[in-house]
Short mmCIF file of C-alpha atoms in Angstrom, two decimals:
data_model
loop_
_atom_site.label_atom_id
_atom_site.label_comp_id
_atom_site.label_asym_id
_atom_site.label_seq_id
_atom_site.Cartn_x
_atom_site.Cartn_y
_atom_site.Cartn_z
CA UNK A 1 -23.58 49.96 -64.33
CA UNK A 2 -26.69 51.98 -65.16
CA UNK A 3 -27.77 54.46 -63.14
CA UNK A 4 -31.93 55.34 -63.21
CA UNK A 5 -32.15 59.72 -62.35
CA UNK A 6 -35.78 60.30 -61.30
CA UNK A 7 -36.44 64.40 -61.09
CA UNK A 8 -39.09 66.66 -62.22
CA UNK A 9 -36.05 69.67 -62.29
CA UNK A 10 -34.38 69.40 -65.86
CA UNK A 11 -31.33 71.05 -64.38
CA UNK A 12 -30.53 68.64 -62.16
CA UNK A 13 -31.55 65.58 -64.14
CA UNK A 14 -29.06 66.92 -66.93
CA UNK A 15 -26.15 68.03 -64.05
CA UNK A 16 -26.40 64.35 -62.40
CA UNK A 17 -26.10 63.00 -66.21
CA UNK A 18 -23.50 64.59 -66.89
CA UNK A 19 -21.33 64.03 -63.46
CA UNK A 20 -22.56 60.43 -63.35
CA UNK A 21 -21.56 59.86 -67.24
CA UNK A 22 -18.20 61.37 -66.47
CA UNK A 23 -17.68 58.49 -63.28
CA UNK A 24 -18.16 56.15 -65.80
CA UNK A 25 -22.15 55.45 -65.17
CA UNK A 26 -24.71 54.71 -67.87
CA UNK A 27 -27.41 57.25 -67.09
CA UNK A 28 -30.82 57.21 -67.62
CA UNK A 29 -33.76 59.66 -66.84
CA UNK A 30 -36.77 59.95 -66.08
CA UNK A 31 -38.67 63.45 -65.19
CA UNK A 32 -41.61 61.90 -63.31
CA UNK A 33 -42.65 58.71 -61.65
CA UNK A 34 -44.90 57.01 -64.41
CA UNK A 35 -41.66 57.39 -66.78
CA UNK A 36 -39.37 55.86 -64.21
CA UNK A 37 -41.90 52.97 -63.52
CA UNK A 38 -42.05 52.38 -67.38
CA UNK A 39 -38.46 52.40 -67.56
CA UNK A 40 -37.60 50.02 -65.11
CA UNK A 41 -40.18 47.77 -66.11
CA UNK A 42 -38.57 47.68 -69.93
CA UNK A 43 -35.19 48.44 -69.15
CA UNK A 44 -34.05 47.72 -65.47
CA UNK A 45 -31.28 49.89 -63.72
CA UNK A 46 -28.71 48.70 -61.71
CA UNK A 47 -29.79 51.90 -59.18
CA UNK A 48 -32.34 54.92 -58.93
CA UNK A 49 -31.83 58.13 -58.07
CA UNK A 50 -35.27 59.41 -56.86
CA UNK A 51 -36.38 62.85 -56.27
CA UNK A 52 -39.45 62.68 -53.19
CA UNK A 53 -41.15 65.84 -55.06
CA UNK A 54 -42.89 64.56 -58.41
CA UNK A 55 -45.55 65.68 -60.42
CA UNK A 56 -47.37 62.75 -61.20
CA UNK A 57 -46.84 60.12 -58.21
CA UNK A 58 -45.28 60.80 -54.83
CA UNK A 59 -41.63 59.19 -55.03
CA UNK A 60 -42.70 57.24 -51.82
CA UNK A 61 -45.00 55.50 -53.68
CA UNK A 62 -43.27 54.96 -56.91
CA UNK A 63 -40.35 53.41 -54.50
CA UNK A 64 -42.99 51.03 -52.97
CA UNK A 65 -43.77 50.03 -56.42
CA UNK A 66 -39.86 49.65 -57.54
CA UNK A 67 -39.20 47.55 -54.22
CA UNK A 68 -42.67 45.31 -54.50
CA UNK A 69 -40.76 44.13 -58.51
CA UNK A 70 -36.96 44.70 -57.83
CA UNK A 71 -34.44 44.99 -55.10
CA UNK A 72 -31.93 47.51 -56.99
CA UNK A 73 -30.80 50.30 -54.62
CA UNK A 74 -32.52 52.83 -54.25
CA UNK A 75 -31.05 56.84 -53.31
CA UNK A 76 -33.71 59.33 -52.07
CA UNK A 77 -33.14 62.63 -53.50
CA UNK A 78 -35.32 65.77 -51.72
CA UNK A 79 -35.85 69.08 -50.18
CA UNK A 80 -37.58 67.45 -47.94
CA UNK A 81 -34.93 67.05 -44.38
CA UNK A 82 -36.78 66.46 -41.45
CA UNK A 83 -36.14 63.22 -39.82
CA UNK A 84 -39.69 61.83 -40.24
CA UNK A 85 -39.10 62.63 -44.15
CA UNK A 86 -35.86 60.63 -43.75
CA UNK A 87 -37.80 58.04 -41.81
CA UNK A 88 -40.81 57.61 -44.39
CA UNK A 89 -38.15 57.52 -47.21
CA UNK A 90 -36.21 54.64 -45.53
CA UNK A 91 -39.75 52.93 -45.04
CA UNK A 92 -41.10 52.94 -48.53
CA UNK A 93 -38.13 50.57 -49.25
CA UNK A 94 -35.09 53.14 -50.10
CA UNK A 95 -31.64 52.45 -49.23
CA UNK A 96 -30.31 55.91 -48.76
CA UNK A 97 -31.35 59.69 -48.07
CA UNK A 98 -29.77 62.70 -49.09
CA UNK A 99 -31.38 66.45 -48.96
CA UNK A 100 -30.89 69.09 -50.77
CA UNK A 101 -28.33 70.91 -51.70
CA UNK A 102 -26.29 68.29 -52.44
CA UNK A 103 -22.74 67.88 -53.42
CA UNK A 104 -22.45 65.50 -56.66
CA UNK A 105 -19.33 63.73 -54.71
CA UNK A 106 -21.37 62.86 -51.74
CA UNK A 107 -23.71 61.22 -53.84
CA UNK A 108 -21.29 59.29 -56.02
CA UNK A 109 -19.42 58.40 -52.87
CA UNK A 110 -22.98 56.90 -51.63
CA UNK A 111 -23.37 55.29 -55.00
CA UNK A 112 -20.29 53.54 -54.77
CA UNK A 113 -21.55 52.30 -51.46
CA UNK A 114 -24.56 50.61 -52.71
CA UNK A 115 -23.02 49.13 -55.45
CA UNK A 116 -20.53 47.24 -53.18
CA UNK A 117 -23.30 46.26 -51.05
CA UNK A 118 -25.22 44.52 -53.99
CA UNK A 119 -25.93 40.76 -53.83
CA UNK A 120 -22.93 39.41 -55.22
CA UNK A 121 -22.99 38.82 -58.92
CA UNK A 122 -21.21 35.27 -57.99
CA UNK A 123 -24.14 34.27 -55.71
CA UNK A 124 -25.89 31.37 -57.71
CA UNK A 125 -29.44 32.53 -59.01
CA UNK A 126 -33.37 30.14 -58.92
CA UNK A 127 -36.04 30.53 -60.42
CA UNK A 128 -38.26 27.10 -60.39
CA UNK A 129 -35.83 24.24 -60.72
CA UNK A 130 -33.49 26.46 -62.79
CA UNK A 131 -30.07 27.29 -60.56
CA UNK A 132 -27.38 29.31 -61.98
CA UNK A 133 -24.09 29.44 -60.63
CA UNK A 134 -22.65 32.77 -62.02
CA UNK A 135 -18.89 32.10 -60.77
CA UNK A 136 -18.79 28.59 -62.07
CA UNK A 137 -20.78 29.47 -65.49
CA UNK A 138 -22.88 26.36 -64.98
CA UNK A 139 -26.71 25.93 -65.23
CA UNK A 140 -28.60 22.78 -63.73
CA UNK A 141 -32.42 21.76 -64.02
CA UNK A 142 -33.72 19.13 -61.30
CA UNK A 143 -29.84 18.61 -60.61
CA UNK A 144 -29.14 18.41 -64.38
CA UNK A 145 -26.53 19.55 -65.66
CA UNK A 146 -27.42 21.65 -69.05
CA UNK A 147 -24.54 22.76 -71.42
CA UNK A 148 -24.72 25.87 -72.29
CA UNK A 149 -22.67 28.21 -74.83
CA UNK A 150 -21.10 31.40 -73.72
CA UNK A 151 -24.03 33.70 -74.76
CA UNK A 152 -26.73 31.34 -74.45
CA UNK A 153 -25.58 31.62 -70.44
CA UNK A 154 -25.55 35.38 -70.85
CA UNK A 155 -28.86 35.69 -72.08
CA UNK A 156 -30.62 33.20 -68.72
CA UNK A 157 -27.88 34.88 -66.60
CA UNK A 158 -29.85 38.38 -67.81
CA UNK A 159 -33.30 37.08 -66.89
CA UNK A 160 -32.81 35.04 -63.72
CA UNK A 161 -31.27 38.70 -62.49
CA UNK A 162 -34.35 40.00 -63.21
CA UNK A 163 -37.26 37.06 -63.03
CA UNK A 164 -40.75 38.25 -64.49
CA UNK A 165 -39.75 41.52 -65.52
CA UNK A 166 -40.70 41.71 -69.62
CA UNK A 167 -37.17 42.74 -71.26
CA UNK A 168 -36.73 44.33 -74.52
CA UNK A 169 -34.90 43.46 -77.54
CA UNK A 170 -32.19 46.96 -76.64
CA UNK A 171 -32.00 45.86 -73.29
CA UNK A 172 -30.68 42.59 -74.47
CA UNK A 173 -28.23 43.68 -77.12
CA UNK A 174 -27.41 46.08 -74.47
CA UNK A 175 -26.01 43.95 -71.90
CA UNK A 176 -25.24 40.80 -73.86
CA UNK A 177 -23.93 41.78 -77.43
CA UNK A 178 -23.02 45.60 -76.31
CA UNK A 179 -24.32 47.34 -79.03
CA UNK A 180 -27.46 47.99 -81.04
CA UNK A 181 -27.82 45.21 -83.93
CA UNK A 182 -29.48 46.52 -87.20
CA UNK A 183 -33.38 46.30 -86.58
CA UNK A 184 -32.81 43.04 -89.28
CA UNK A 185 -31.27 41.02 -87.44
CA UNK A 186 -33.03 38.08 -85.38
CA UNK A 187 -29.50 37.43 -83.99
CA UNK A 188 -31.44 37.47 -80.20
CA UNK A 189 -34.34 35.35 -81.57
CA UNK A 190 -31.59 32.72 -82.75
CA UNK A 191 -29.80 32.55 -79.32
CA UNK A 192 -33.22 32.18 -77.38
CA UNK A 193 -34.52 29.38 -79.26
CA UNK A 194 -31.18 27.64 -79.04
CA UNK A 195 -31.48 28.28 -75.53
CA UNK A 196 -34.98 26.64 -75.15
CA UNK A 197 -34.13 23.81 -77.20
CA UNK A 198 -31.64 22.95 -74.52
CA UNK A 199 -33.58 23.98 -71.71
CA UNK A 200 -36.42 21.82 -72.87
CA UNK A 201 -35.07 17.84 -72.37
CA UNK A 202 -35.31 19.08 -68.73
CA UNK A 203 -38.89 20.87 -68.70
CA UNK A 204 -37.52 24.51 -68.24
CA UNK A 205 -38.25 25.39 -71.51
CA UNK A 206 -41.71 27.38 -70.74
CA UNK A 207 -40.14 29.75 -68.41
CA UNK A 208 -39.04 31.86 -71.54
CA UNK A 209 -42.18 33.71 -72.70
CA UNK A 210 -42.43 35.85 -75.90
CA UNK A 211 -43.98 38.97 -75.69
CA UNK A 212 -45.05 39.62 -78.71
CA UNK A 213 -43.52 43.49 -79.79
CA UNK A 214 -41.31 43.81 -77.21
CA UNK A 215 -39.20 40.93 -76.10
CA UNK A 216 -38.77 38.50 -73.00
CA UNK A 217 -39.49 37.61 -70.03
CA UNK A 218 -38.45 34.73 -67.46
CA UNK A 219 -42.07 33.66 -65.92
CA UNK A 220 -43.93 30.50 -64.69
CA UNK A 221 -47.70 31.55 -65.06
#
């Protein structure tokens, strides 16, 4: 799981990345809100971490913006206590609340909560005529069936989890392959247009879009 930390205070960006890392979290950060928009945009977490108090943006806002694209968890993180604080928070589209000081075990304990309270991964995905059925590993178009090899699964699997958000090349040696492929390889280009040429004899070929630079995204404009 990868875990989004939004703070302006190094210290405590650094301190969460280290106790998170140690819990067995992949932990990004991000030290205002245009860097945490940016990075969800190219990289998606799997939950934020969000400090109220940024430079740039008000975290209220940058959550509206996170919610209006994405439904990952979000976690409030702020000085700020009062109960209309807490209220706004929980409006702007957060999930959780938690004031500082904090203990890191209270939040890890409330990360843990979230996480189990996730969609479940074996809940079958659409997008257009495109269903995915996660538990079953089987993909239909207009209620056909298409075949589809283990990675060439992986790779729609990726994308339907996160429809019209561009992803990057990492991201998707990230989460499919594991590890970063030499910046020869066209390993990911090879899979995707395997993918399409499958996807195509049904007409759900168009949904995957290059973008040119950076890498995919699952879109029907």
């Amino acid at each position: 799981m990868r875990i989004l930390v939004v703070d302006d205070d190094p210290h405590i960006r650094e301190t969460l990345k280290r106790y998170l890392t140690y819990e067995g979290y992949r932990v990004d950060l991000a030290e205002d809100g245009r860097q945490a928009l940016n990075g969800m945009a190219t990289e998606p977490a799997d939950l934020v971490v969000l400090d109220v108090g940024l430079p740039d943006m008000d975290g209220l806002e940058v959550c509206r913006r996170i919610r209006e694209a994405d439904d990952v968890p979000i976690i409030m993180l702020t000085a700020r206590g009062t109960l209309e604080d807490k209220v706004d928070g929980l409006d702007s589209g957060a999930d959780d609340y938690i004031t500082k000081p904090f203990e890191p075990e209270e939040l890890s304990a409330r990360i843990r909560a979230l996480l189990r309270r996730k969609t479940p991964q074996s809940q079958a995905l659409r997008f257009g005529p495109i269903i995915l059925d996660p538990a079953a590993r089987q993909v239909t178009v207009d209620d056909r069936q298409v075949d589809l090899s283990s990675k060439e699964f992986d790779l729609l699997e990726l994308m339907m989890r996160h429809p019209r958000q561009v992803l990057t090349r990492e991201t998707f040696y990230d989460r499919i392959w594991g590890y970063d492929f030499s910046g020869e390889s066209n390993i990911l280009e090879v899979y995707i247009r395997y993918l399409r040429s499958k996807l195509e004899p049904v007409g759900a070929a168009r949904y995957i879009q290059t973008v040119r630079g950076v890498g995919y995204v699952l879109r029907d404009d």
